[in-house]
Coordinates of C-alpha atoms in Angstrom, one line a residue:
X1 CA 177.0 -38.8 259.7
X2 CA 175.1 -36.5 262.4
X3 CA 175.6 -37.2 265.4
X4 CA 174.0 -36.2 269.2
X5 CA 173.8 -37.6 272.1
X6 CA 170.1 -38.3 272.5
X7 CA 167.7 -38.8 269.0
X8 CA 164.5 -38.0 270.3
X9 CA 161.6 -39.6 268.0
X10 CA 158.4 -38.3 268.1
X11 CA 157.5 -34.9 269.4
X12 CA 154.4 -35.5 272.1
X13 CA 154.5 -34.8 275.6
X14 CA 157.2 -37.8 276.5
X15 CA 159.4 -36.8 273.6
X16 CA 159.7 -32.8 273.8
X17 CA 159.7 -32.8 277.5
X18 CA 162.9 -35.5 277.5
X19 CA 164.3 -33.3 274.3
X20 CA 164.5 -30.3 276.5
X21 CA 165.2 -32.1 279.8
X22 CA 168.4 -33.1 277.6
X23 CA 169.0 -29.8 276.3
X24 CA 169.1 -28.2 279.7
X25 CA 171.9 -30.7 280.3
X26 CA 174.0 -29.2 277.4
X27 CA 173.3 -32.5 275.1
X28 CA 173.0 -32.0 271.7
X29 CA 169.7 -32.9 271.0
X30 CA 167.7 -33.9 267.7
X31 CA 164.3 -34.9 267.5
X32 CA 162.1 -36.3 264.7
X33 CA 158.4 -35.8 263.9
X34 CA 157.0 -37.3 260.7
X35 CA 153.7 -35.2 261.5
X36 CA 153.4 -32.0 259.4
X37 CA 154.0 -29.8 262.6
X38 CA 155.5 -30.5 265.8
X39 CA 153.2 -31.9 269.0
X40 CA 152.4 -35.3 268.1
X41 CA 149.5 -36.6 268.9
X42 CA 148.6 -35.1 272.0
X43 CA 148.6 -31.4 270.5
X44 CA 146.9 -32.7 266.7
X45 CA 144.7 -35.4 267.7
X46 CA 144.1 -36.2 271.1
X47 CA 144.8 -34.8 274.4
X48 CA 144.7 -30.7 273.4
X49 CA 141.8 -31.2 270.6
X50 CA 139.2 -33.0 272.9
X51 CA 139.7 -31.3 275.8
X52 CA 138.9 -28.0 273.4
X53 CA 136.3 -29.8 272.0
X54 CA 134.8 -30.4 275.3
X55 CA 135.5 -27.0 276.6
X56 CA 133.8 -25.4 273.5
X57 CA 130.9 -27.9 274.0
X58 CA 130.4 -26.7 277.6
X59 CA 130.7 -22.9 276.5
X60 CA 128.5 -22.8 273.7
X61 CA 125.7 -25.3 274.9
X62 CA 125.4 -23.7 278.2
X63 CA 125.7 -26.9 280.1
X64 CA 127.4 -25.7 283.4
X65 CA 124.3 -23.2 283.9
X66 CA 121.4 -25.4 283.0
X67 CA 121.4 -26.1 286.9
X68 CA 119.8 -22.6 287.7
X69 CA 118.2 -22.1 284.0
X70 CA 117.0 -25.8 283.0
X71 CA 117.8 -28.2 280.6
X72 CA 116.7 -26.5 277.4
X73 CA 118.8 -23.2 277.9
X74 CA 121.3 -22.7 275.7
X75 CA 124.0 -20.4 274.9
X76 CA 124.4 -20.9 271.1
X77 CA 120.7 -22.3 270.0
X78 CA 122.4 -24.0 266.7
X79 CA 125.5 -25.3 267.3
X80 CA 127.8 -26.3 264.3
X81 CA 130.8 -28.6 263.8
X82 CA 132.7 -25.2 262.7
X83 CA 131.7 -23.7 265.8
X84 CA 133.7 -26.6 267.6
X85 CA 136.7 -26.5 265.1
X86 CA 137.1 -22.8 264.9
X87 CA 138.1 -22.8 268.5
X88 CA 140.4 -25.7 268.1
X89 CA 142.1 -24.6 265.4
X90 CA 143.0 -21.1 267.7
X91 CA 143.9 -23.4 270.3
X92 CA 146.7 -25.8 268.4
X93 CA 148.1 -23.1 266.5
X94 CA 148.8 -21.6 269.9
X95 CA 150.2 -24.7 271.6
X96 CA 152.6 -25.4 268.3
X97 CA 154.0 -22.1 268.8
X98 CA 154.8 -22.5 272.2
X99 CA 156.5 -25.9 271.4
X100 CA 158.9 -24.4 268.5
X101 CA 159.5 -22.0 270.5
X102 CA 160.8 -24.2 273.3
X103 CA 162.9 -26.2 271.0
X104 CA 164.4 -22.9 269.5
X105 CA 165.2 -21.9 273.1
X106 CA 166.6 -24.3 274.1
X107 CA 168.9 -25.1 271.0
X108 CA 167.4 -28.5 270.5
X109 CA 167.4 -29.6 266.6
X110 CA 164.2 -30.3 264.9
X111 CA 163.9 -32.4 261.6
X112 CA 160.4 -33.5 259.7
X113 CA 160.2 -36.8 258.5
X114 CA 159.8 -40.4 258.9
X115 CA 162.7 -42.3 261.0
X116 CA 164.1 -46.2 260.4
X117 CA 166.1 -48.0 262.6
X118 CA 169.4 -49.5 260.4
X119 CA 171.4 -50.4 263.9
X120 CA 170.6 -50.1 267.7
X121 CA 171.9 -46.9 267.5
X122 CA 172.1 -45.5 263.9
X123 CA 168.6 -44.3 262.0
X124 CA 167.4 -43.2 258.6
X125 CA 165.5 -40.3 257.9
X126 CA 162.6 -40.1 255.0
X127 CA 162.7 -36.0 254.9
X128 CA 159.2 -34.2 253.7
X129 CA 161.5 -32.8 251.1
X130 CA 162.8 -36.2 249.6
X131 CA 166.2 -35.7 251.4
X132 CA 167.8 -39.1 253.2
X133 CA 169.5 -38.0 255.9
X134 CA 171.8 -40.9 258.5
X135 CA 172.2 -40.2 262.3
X136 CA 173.7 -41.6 264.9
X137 CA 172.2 -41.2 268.5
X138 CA 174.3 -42.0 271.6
X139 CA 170.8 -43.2 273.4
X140 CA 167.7 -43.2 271.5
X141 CA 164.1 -42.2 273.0
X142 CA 161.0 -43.7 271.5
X143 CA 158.4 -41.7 272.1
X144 CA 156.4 -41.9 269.2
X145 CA 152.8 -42.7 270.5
X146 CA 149.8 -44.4 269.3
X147 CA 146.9 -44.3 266.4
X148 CA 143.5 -45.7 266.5
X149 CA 142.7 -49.2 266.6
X150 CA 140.8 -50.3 263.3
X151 CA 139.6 -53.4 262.5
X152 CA 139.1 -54.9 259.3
X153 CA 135.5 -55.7 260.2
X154 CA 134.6 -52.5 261.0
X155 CA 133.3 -50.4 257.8
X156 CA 135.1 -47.4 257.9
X157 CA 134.1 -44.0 255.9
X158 CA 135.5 -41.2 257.3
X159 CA 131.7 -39.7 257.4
X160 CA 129.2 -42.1 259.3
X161 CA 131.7 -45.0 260.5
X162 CA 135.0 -43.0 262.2
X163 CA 137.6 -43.2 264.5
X164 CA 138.7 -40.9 267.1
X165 CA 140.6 -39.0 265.1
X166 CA 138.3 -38.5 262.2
X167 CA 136.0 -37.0 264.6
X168 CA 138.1 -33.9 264.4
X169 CA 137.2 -32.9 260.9
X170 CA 133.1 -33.7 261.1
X171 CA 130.9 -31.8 258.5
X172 CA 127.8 -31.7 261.1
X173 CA 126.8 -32.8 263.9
X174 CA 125.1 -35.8 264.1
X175 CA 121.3 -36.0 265.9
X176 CA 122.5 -39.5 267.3
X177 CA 125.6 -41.6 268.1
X178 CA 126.8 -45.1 268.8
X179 CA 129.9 -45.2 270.3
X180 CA 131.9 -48.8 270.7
X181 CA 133.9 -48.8 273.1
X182 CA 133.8 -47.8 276.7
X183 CA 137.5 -46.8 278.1
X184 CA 138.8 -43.1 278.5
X185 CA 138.5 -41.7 274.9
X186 CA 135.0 -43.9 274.0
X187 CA 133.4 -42.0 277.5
X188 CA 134.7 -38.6 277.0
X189 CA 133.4 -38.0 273.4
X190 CA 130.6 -39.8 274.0
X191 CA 129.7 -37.6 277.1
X192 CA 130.8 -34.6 275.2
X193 CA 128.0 -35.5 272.1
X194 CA 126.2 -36.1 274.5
X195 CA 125.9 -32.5 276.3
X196 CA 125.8 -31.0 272.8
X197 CA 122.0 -33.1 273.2
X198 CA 123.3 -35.9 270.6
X199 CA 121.7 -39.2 271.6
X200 CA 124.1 -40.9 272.3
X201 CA 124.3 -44.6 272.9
X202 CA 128.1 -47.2 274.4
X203 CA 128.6 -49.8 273.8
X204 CA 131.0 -52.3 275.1
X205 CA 131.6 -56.1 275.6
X206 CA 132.7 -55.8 279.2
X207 CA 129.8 -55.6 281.5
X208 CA 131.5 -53.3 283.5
X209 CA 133.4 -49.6 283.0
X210 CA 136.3 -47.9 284.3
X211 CA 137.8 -50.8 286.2
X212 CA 140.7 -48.7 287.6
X213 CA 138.1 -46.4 289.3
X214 CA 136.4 -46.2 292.8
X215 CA 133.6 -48.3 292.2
X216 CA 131.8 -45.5 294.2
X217 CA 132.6 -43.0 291.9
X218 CA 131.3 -44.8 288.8
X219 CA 128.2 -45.4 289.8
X220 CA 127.8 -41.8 290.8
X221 CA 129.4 -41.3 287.3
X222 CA 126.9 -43.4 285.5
X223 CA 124.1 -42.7 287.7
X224 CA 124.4 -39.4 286.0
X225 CA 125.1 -40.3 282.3
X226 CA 121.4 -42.0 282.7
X227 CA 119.9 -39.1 284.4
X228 CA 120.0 -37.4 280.9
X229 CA 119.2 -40.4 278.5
X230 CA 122.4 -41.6 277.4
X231 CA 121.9 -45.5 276.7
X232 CA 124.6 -48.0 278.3
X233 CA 124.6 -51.4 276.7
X234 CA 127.3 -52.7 278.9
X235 CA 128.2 -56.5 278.2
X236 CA 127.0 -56.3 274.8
X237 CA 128.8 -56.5 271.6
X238 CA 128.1 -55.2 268.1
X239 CA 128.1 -58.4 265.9
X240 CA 127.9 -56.4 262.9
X241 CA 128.1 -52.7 261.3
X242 CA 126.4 -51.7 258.1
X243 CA 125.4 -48.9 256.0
X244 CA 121.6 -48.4 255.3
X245 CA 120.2 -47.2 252.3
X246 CA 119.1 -44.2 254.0
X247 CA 123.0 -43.1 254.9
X248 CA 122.2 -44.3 258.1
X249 CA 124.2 -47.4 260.0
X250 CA 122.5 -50.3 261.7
X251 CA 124.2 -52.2 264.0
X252 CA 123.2 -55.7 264.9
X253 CA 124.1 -57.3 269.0
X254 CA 125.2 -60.3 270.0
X255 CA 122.3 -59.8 272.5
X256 CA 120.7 -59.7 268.9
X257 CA 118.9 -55.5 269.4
X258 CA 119.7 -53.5 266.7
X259 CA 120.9 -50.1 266.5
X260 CA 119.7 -47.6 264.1
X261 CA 121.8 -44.0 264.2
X262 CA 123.3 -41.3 262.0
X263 CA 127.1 -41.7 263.4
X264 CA 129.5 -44.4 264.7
X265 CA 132.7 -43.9 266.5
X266 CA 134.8 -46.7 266.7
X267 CA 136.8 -46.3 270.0
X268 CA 137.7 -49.5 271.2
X269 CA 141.7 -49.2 271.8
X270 CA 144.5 -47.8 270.2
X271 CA 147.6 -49.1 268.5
X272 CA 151.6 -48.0 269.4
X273 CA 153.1 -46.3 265.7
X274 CA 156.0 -49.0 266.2
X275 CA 155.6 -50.4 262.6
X276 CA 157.0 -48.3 260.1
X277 CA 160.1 -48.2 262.6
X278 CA 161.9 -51.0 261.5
X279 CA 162.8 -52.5 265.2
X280 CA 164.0 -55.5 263.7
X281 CA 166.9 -54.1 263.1
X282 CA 167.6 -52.5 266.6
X283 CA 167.1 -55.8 267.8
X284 CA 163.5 -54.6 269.4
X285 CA 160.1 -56.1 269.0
X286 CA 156.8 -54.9 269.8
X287 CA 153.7 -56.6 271.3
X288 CA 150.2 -57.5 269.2
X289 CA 149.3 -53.6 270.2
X290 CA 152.5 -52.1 268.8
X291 CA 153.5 -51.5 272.6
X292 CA 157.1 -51.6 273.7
X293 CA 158.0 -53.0 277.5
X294 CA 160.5 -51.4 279.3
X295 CA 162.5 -50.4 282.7
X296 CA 159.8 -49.2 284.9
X297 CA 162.2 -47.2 286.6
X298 CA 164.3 -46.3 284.3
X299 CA 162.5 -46.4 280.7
X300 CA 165.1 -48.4 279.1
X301 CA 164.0 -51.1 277.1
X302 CA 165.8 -54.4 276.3
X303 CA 168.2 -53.2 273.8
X304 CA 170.8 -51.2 276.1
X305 CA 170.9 -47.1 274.8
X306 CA 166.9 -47.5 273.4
X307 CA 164.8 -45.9 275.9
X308 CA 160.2 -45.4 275.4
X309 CA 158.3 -43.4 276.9
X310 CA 154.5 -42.2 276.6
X311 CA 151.5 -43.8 275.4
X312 CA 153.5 -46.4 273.2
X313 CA 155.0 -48.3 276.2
X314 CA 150.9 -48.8 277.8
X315 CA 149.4 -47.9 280.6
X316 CA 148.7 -44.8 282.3
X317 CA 148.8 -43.5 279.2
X318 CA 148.3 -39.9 279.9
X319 CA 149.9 -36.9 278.6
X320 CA 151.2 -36.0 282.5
X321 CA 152.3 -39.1 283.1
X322 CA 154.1 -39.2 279.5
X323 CA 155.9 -35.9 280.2
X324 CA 157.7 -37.4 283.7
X325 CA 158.5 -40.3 281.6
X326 CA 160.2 -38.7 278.6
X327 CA 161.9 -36.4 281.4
X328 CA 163.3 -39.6 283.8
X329 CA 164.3 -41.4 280.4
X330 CA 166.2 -38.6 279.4
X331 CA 168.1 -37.8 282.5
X332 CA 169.3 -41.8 282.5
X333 CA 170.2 -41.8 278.8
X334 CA 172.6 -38.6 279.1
X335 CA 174.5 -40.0 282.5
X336 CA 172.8 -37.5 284.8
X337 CA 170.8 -38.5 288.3
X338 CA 167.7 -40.3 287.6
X339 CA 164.9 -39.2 289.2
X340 CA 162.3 -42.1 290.9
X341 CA 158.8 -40.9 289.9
X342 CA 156.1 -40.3 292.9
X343 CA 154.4 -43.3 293.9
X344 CA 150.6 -41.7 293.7
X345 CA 149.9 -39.7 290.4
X346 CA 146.6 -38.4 289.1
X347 CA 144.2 -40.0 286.9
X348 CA 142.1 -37.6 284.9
X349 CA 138.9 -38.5 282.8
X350 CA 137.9 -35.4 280.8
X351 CA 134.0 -36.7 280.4
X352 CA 131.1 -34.6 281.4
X353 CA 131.2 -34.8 283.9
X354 CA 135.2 -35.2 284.8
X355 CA 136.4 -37.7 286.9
X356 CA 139.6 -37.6 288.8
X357 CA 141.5 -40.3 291.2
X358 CA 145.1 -40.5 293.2
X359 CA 145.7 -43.2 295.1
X360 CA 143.7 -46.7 296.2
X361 CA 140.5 -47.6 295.6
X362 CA 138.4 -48.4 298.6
X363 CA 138.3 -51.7 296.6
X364 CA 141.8 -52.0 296.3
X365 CA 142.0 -51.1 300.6
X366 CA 140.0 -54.3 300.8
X367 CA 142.2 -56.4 298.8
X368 CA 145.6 -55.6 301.2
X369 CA 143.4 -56.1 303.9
X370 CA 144.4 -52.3 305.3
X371 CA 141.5 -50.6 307.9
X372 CA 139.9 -48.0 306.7
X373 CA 137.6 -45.5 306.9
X374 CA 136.1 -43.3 304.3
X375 CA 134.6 -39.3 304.2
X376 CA 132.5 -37.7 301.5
X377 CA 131.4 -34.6 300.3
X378 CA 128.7 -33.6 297.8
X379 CA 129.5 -30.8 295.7
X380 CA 125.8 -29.4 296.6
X381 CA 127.0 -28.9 300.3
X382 CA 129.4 -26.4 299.8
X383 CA 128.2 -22.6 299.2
X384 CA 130.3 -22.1 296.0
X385 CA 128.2 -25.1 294.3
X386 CA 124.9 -23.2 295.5
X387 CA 126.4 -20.8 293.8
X388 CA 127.0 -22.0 290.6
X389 CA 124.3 -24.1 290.4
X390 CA 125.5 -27.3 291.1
X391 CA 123.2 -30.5 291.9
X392 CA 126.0 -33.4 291.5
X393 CA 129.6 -33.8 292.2
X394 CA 131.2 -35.9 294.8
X395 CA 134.6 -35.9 296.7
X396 CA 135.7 -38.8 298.4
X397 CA 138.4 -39.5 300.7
X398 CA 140.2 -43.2 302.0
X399 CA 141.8 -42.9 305.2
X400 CA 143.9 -45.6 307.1
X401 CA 142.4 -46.3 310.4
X402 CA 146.2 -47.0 311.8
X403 CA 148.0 -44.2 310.7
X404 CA 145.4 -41.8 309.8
X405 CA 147.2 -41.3 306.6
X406 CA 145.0 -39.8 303.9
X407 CA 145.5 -43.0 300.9
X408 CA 143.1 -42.1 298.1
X409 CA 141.1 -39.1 297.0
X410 CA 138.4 -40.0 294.1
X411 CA 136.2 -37.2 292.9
X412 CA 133.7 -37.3 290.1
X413 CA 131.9 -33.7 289.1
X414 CA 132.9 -30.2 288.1
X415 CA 136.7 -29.3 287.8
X416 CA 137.5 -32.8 289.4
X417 CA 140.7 -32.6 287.4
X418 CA 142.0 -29.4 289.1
X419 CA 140.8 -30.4 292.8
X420 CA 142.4 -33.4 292.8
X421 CA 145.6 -32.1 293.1
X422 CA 145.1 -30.5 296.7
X423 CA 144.8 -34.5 297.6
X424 CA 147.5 -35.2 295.6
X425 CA 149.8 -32.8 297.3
X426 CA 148.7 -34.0 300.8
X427 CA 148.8 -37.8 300.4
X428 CA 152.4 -37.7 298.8
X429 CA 153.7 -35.9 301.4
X430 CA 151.7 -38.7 304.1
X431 CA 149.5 -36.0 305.3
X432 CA 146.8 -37.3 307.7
X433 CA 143.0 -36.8 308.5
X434 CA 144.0 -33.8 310.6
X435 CA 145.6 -31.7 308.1
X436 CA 141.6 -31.5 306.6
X437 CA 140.0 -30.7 310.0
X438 CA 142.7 -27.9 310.8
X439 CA 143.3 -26.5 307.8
X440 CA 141.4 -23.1 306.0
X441 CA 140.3 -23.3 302.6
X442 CA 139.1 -20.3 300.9
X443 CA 135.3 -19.7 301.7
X444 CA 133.6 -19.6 299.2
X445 CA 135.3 -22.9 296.9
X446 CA 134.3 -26.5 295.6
X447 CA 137.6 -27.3 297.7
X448 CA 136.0 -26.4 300.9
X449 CA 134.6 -30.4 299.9
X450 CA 137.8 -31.6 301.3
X451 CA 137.2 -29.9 305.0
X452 CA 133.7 -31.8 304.9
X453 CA 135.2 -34.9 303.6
X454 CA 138.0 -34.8 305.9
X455 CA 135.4 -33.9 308.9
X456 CA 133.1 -36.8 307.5
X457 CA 135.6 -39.3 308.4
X458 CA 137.2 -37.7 311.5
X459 CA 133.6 -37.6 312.7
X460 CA 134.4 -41.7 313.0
X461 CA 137.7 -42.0 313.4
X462 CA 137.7 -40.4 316.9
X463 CA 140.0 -37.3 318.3
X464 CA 143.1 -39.8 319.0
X465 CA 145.7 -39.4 317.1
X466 CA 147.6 -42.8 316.6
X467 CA 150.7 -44.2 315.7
X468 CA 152.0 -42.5 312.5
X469 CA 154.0 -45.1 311.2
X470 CA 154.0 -46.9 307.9
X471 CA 150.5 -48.6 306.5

């Protein structure tokens, strides 16, 4: 029997960043992917292909210039589904590279196939070639991720009624969409259809969106989704799905509207890929979701030596966040230091337009009673979103009145994703309002936003600087 000191299963984010993590500690390392090349979901399916997706949408549609050249201007005048996948083919060939290449670097043993648990600690391996191979891990990692949610009721086709990861492989683009579901994946595609001039209609039972988001920011957010004509039928549910005899799918409301369009996409939640692992036998068991619960500090879960990490063990359930978690995991299932992760991370939502967060809400400031006060800045104030033609875009900042501690930065608009991180840096490290009004940011940049923000709030705070001591 093999055996190594950590069996890594899956090969995502969480898994290959704990597989190396290990490696760098001189632990003999294996990890299993049943997919036909390394990555996992994040490279084949979700994180890597939609953000291409989007990026190729943007390019080719000429939506970040449409501010100075109107609505109707276009880069490519007919854009195909080819046109979207060429690109994204480029771009995971690329990333699969990098990742063997990693693996091969750093000496850490790959195998292609499906894995069983037969003890806590022993599995079985279904290789691509018919092989059956037994290992023995001295910890194990789960890090195998999720797959979309489908329910029976929903009529599935591959063609008009998909999932989220169907949506990779369209023939055409479609001249409308309904899209069920309105969480992370549900807005992004449907924003990024949207921009390619798809009309595009959400659904989604809940009457509100993005819970977990300044409220501020999402109305901002959806404020512009209705500027161009994308239809929100929030607190509504689709009662039924059905194929015309035109190839076309009606969908029928609780509210009792019906929906005529070319496309659905079903993206109402996602499942953990727990089931085909066997757990039973490791002496594990999953939720209704396929989700496993674990240490929050350490990733372990309830079987001592079986650690999860990554989208499979819930919320945040984002590729960054996986990569820290498959890295701590690792650390506390070879016997090195673990590593507490920061308190604040970011949030990023790669819609059009992208929404970033780190830290509390000014709703959640409300609910722990702490004083506050708040600064904004509007992408359109700044010279470098005159320049590129910018009308929308908002930064916003939460400050504690007693400490002047910077506690939440939330912005919605153009490369939110990549600002964020400047207020990421400086709320971590329990920077105050000061740090904003002193500091020089390059002139000119959309990050100059934070100096207005910052001045937006010092403006009411006063020029006292008070006690610095904990919120």
């Amino acid at each position: 029997m093999n055996e190594y000191d950590l069996v890594v299963v899956g090969s995502g984010p969480a898994g290959r960043r704990a597989a190396i993590q290990a490696a760098k500690l001189d632990k003999k390392v294996l990890v299993i992917e049943k997919g036909s090349r390394v990555g996992g979901v994040s490279v084949h399916t979700g994180t890597i292909p939609s953000k291409t997706m989007r990026e190729t949408a943007l390019n080719l549609s000429g939506w970040r210039e449409r501010g100075f050249y109107g609505r109707s201007y276009r880069v490519k005048q007919e854009i195909s589904a080819d046109d979207l996948r060429r690109r994204l083919l480029i771009t995971l060939d690329h990333e699969v590279e990098v990742l063997e290449h990693q693996f091969a670097r750093n000496r850490v043993t790959h195998i292609r196939g499906k894995a069983t648990f037969l003890t806590s600690d022993t599995m079985e391996i279904d290789k691509d070639d018919g092989e059956v191979v037994v290992v023995r891990g001295k910890s194990i990692l789960l890090a195998v991720g999720t797959r979309p949610f489908r329910p029976d009721y929903m009529p599935f086709n591959g063609t008009t009624v998909i999932d989220s990861d169907e949506l990779l492989e369209l023939k055409k683009l479609p001249r409308s969409m309904v899209v069920i579901g309105a969480g992370v994946i549900g807005i992004e595609y449907a924003t990024i259809f949207s921009a390619l001039d798809t009309a595009v209609t959400l659904i989604d039972p809940k009457p509100t969106m993005l819970d977990f988001i300044d409220k501020e920011i999402v109305e901002d957010f959806t404020y512009q989704l209705r500027d161009r004509n994308m239809k929100l039928l929030l607190g509504q549910k689709a009662d039924k799905v059905e194929h015309t005899p035109e190839g076309k799918v009606m969908l029928t409301l609780d509210s009792g509207r019906t929906l005529t369009t070319e496309m659905v996409l079903f993206a109402a939640g996602r499942m953990g890929a727990t089931d085909t692992l066997n757990l039973a036998a490791a002496g594990l068991t999953a939720d209704s979701r396929g989700r496993l619960s674990v240490n929050p500090e350490t990733f372990e879960t309830s079987v001592p030596g079986i650690f999860a990490a990554g989208d499979v063990i819930g919320f945040p359930s984002l590729a960054s966040t996986s990569m820290e978690q498959g890295r701590i995991a690792a650390r506390v299932a070879v016997g090195a230091i673990g590593m507490e992760p920061q308190k604040y991370f970011p949030y990023g939502i790669y819609a059009v337009p992208e929404i970033s967060t780190c830290g509390l809400t000014e709703e959640e400031m409300k609910e722990r009673g702490i004083a506050y006060e708040c600064g904004i800045a509007r992408f359109r104030e700044t010279s470098r979103g005159h320049i590129m033609g910018l009308d929308t875009g908002l930064l916003k900042l939460i400050f504690s009145l007693k400490t002047r501690r910077l506690l939440g930065v939330h912005i919605v608009g153009e490369g939110a994703t990549e600002l964020v991180h400047i207020g990421q840096a400086v709320l971590n490290l329990k920077g105050t309002v000061e740090y904003f009004v002193e500091n020089t940011f390059n002139y000119p940049t959309l990050a100059e936003a934070y100096k207005i923000a910052g001045l937006d709030a010092w403006n009411r705070m006063g020029d006292i600087k008070k006690d610095k001591g904990a919120v």
